[in-house]
Coordinates of C-alpha atoms in Angstrom, one line a residue:
M9 CA -46.6 16.8 20.8
S10 CA -44.8 20.0 20.3
T11 CA -41.0 20.2 20.2
P12 CA -39.6 22.1 23.2
P13 CA -37.8 25.3 22.2
L14 CA -34.0 25.1 22.0
R15 CA -32.2 26.5 25.0
S16 CA -28.5 26.9 25.9
P17 CA -27.1 23.4 26.9
P18 CA -27.0 22.6 30.6
V19 CA -23.8 23.3 32.4
L20 CA -22.8 19.6 32.6
V21 CA -23.3 19.2 28.9
S22 CA -21.2 22.2 28.1
L23 CA -18.5 20.9 30.6
F24 CA -18.6 17.4 28.9
L25 CA -18.2 18.9 25.4
A26 CA -15.3 21.1 26.5
I27 CA -13.5 18.2 28.3
D28 CA -14.1 15.8 25.4
S29 CA -12.6 18.3 22.9
L30 CA -9.6 18.7 25.2
V31 CA -9.2 15.0 25.6
G32 CA -9.4 14.6 21.8
V33 CA -6.5 17.1 21.4
I34 CA -4.4 15.3 24.1
K35 CA -5.1 11.9 22.5
T36 CA -4.1 13.1 19.1
G37 CA -0.9 14.6 20.5
L38 CA 0.0 11.5 22.5
D39 CA -0.6 9.3 19.5
S40 CA 1.7 11.5 17.4
V41 CA 4.4 11.2 20.1
Y42 CA 3.8 7.5 20.4
Q43 CA 4.1 6.8 16.7
G44 CA 7.0 9.2 16.3
V45 CA 9.0 7.4 19.0
W46 CA 8.4 3.9 17.5
L47 CA 9.1 5.1 13.9
G48 CA 12.3 6.6 15.3
L49 CA 13.4 3.3 16.9
L50 CA 12.3 0.8 14.3
S51 CA 14.4 0.1 11.2
S52 CA 12.9 -0.6 7.7
Y53 CA 13.6 -4.3 8.5
N54 CA 11.6 -4.0 11.7
L55 CA 8.8 -2.2 10.0
D56 CA 8.6 -5.0 7.3
S57 CA 8.5 -7.6 10.1
L58 CA 5.8 -5.7 11.9
T59 CA 3.6 -5.6 8.8
L60 CA 4.1 -9.3 8.2
E61 CA 3.2 -10.2 11.7
R62 CA 0.1 -8.0 11.7
Y63 CA -1.2 -9.8 8.6
R64 CA -0.4 -13.1 10.2
R65 CA -2.7 -12.2 13.0
W66 CA -5.6 -11.0 10.8
P67 CA -7.6 -14.1 9.7
R68 CA -9.7 -12.2 7.2
Y69 CA -6.9 -12.2 4.6
R70 CA -6.5 -15.9 4.8
S71 CA -10.3 -16.6 4.5
R72 CA -11.9 -18.1 1.4
A73 CA -14.7 -15.4 1.7
H74 CA -12.2 -12.6 1.3
N75 CA -10.1 -14.2 -1.5
E76 CA -13.1 -15.1 -3.6
V77 CA -14.9 -11.7 -3.3
G78 CA -13.6 -10.5 -6.7
L79 CA -12.3 -7.2 -8.0
F80 CA -13.0 -3.8 -6.4
P81 CA -14.7 -1.3 -8.7
W82 CA -11.5 0.6 -9.6
E83 CA -9.8 -2.7 -10.4
E84 CA -12.7 -3.6 -12.7
A85 CA -12.4 -0.3 -14.4
F86 CA -8.6 -0.7 -14.8
F87 CA -8.8 -4.2 -16.2
G88 CA -11.8 -3.3 -18.4
Q89 CA -9.6 -0.7 -20.1
Y90 CA -6.3 -2.5 -20.4
L91 CA -7.1 -6.2 -20.5
K92 CA -7.4 -8.0 -23.9
D93 CA -7.5 -11.7 -24.8
G94 CA -4.1 -13.2 -24.3
T95 CA -2.9 -10.5 -21.9
S96 CA -0.4 -11.7 -19.4
V97 CA -0.9 -10.4 -15.9
L98 CA 1.2 -10.2 -12.8
V99 CA -0.3 -9.4 -9.4
A100 CA 2.4 -8.2 -7.0
S101 CA 1.7 -8.1 -3.2
S102 CA -1.1 -10.6 -4.1
G103 CA -1.9 -11.9 -0.6
G104 CA -4.2 -14.9 -0.9
G105 CA -5.0 -14.1 -4.5
R106 CA -8.2 -12.1 -4.4
E107 CA -7.5 -10.2 -7.6
A108 CA -5.9 -13.2 -9.3
W109 CA -8.8 -15.6 -9.0
A110 CA -11.2 -13.0 -10.5
L111 CA -8.8 -12.7 -13.5
V112 CA -8.3 -16.5 -13.9
D113 CA -12.1 -16.8 -14.1
R114 CA -11.9 -14.5 -17.1
G115 CA -9.5 -17.0 -18.8
L116 CA -6.3 -14.9 -18.4
S117 CA -2.8 -16.1 -17.7
V118 CA -1.9 -14.8 -14.3
D119 CA 1.2 -15.0 -12.0
V120 CA 1.3 -13.7 -8.4
F121 CA 3.8 -13.1 -5.7
D122 CA 3.8 -12.0 -2.1
C123 CA 6.3 -11.6 0.8
N124 CA 4.0 -13.1 3.5
P125 CA 4.6 -16.8 3.8
D126 CA 1.2 -17.4 5.4
L127 CA -0.7 -15.7 2.6
V128 CA 1.5 -17.4 -0.1
R129 CA 0.5 -20.7 1.5
V130 CA -3.2 -19.8 1.4
C131 CA -2.8 -18.9 -2.3
R132 CA -1.0 -22.2 -3.1
D133 CA -3.7 -24.2 -1.3
L134 CA -6.4 -22.5 -3.3
N135 CA -4.3 -22.9 -6.4
A136 CA -4.0 -26.7 -5.8
E137 CA -7.8 -26.9 -5.7
R138 CA -7.9 -25.3 -9.1
N139 CA -5.3 -27.6 -10.7
G140 CA -2.5 -25.0 -10.5
V141 CA -3.9 -22.4 -12.8
L142 CA -1.7 -19.7 -11.2
G143 CA 2.0 -19.2 -11.1
V144 CA 2.6 -18.6 -7.4
F145 CA 5.9 -17.2 -6.2
D146 CA 7.3 -15.7 -3.0
A147 CA 9.6 -12.7 -2.6
P148 CA 11.4 -10.7 0.0
P149 CA 9.5 -7.6 1.4
G150 CA 9.6 -4.8 -1.1
D151 CA 11.1 -6.9 -3.9
V152 CA 10.3 -9.2 -6.7
P153 CA 11.0 -13.0 -6.7
A154 CA 14.7 -14.0 -6.8
G155 CA 16.3 -13.7 -10.3
W156 CA 13.5 -11.8 -12.0
G157 CA 14.8 -9.1 -14.3
E158 CA 18.4 -10.6 -14.0
G159 CA 18.5 -13.0 -16.9
V160 CA 15.1 -14.6 -16.1
P161 CA 12.9 -13.9 -19.2
K162 CA 9.8 -12.6 -17.4
H163 CA 7.6 -10.0 -19.0
Y164 CA 4.0 -9.1 -18.4
D165 CA 1.5 -6.9 -20.3
T166 CA -0.2 -5.7 -17.1
I167 CA 1.1 -5.5 -13.5
L168 CA -1.2 -4.8 -10.6
I169 CA 0.3 -4.1 -7.1
G170 CA -2.3 -5.6 -4.8
W171 CA -4.7 -3.4 -2.8
G172 CA -2.6 -1.0 -0.7
G173 CA 0.5 -3.1 -1.0
Y174 CA 2.7 -0.1 -2.1
T175 CA 1.7 1.8 1.1
H176 CA 3.4 -0.8 3.3
I177 CA 6.9 -0.4 1.9
P178 CA 9.0 1.9 4.2
G179 CA 11.3 4.4 2.7
R180 CA 11.1 6.2 -0.7
A181 CA 14.3 4.6 -2.0
N182 CA 12.9 1.1 -1.2
R183 CA 9.7 1.9 -3.0
V184 CA 11.4 3.3 -6.1
R185 CA 13.6 0.3 -6.2
F186 CA 10.6 -2.0 -6.1
L187 CA 8.9 0.0 -8.9
G188 CA 12.1 -0.1 -11.0
R189 CA 12.2 -3.9 -10.7
L190 CA 8.6 -4.2 -11.7
R191 CA 9.3 -1.9 -14.7
S192 CA 12.1 -4.2 -15.8
I193 CA 9.5 -7.0 -16.3
L194 CA 6.7 -4.9 -17.7
S195 CA 6.4 -5.1 -21.5
T196 CA 7.3 -1.9 -23.4
S197 CA 3.6 -1.1 -24.1
G198 CA 2.4 -2.5 -20.7
V199 CA 0.6 -0.7 -17.9
L200 CA 1.2 -0.9 -14.1
A201 CA -1.5 0.0 -11.5
L202 CA -1.2 0.6 -7.8
S203 CA -3.2 2.0 -4.9
C204 CA -2.1 3.7 -1.7
F205 CA -3.3 5.8 1.2
Q206 CA -3.6 9.5 0.5
R207 CA -2.3 12.5 2.5
T208 CA -4.4 15.5 2.0
G209 CA -2.5 18.5 3.1
E210 CA 0.2 18.6 5.8
V211 CA -1.8 17.0 8.6
R212 CA -0.5 18.4 11.9
S213 CA -0.3 15.1 13.7
M214 CA 1.8 13.6 10.9
V215 CA 4.1 16.6 11.1
W216 CA 4.8 16.0 14.8
T217 CA 5.2 12.3 14.2
H218 CA 7.8 13.0 11.5
R219 CA 9.7 15.5 13.5
I220 CA 10.0 13.1 16.5
A221 CA 11.0 10.1 14.4
K222 CA 13.5 12.1 12.4
F223 CA 15.2 13.4 15.5
L224 CA 15.4 9.9 17.1
R225 CA 16.9 8.4 13.9
K226 CA 19.4 11.2 13.8
V227 CA 20.4 10.6 17.4
R228 CA 20.7 6.8 16.7
G229 CA 22.7 7.4 13.5
A230 CA 20.2 5.3 11.6
K231 CA 20.5 5.2 7.8
D232 CA 16.9 4.3 7.1
E233 CA 14.9 7.3 6.0
V234 CA 11.7 8.5 7.7
Q235 CA 9.2 10.6 5.8
L236 CA 6.3 12.9 6.4
G237 CA 3.3 10.6 6.0
D238 CA 4.8 7.6 7.7
R239 CA 2.4 6.1 10.2
L240 CA 1.9 3.0 12.3
Q241 CA -1.7 1.9 12.2
G242 CA -1.4 -1.7 13.0
T243 CA 0.9 -2.0 10.0
F244 CA 3.5 0.4 8.6
D245 CA 1.7 2.7 6.2
H246 CA 2.9 5.7 4.2
F247 CA 0.3 8.3 3.2
F248 CA 1.1 9.9 -0.1
S249 CA 0.4 13.3 -1.7
E250 CA -0.4 12.9 -5.4
Q251 CA 2.7 14.9 -6.3
E252 CA 4.9 12.5 -4.2
L253 CA 3.5 9.4 -5.9
R254 CA 4.0 10.9 -9.3
E255 CA 7.6 11.7 -8.4
E256 CA 8.3 8.2 -7.2
L257 CA 6.9 6.7 -10.4
A258 CA 9.0 9.1 -12.5
E259 CA 12.2 8.3 -10.5
A260 CA 11.5 4.6 -11.3
G261 CA 11.3 5.3 -15.0
L262 CA 7.5 5.3 -15.3
D263 CA 5.2 7.9 -16.6
C264 CA 2.0 8.4 -14.6
L265 CA -0.9 8.1 -17.0
H266 CA -3.8 8.7 -14.6
C267 CA -4.0 9.5 -10.9
R268 CA -7.3 9.8 -8.9
S269 CA -8.8 9.4 -5.4
L270 CA -11.3 6.6 -4.9
P271 CA -10.8 7.3 -1.9
L272 CA -7.4 5.5 -1.9
L273 CA -5.0 7.2 -4.3
V274 CA -5.0 5.1 -7.5
A275 CA -2.4 5.5 -10.2
T276 CA -1.7 3.8 -13.6
A277 CA 1.7 4.1 -15.3
G278 CA 3.7 3.0 -18.3
H279 CA 7.3 3.1 -19.4
R280 CA 8.7 6.6 -19.7
R281 CA 8.7 7.8 -23.2
P282 CA 11.7 9.6 -24.7
A283 CA 11.3 13.4 -24.8
P284 CA 10.4 14.6 -28.3
E285 CA 13.3 16.2 -30.1
N286 CA 13.1 19.8 -31.0

């Protein structure tokens, strides 16, 4: 059977395509306004609470299937390069312990912490089944467990911020503070790794969201900062440019060793080295 020759699309098809394109533009614009308004009204505390509540409502992250799936390919590559026998590991933003269980199975000493009480409970339950092989701690959002780095002798050879965890921290100052506190418990030759959502170029919808949110926060006299790349997609998420991520690491006293897209933006970092003398 021969294929009929291509003709110009029927009028109704052309009309549908034109309307569908227009609706897409309108939906994008409305979404930018919607997100901008809420980002302008919600404080960092509110955004942390929103993210905690969203994860509470997602059963996937509490499931055994998810937490026993093992390491993602980029994590395998990272640990394959930096892990040695006897390496002490900290998994921050650890959730139910997906990364940690894979590392324990390799015979490593692993501690974890998370700010979500439900996920910490899941991790502790799984830990009890394995005779307490992990050190499991809780912490406030965007922070380390109480007392760490303040007289508590905690140091780790390797620190991994759990999948996308850094993306959920609102405000550059809050993120840099978090990195600085992790740096204080990272051994001098240690390596830290994190992953986050990536912003490629100045996406127009994000620009409008940022402008609206910034205006509303100024009207409210809010002190919490809002940035280009902030989004509400179920959780609070910040989308980074590579340069922005490198700057935050540097501000926290860390040198970026590698940065690549996988497609999340993944970076490894170590303590900043003194500049060589002339």
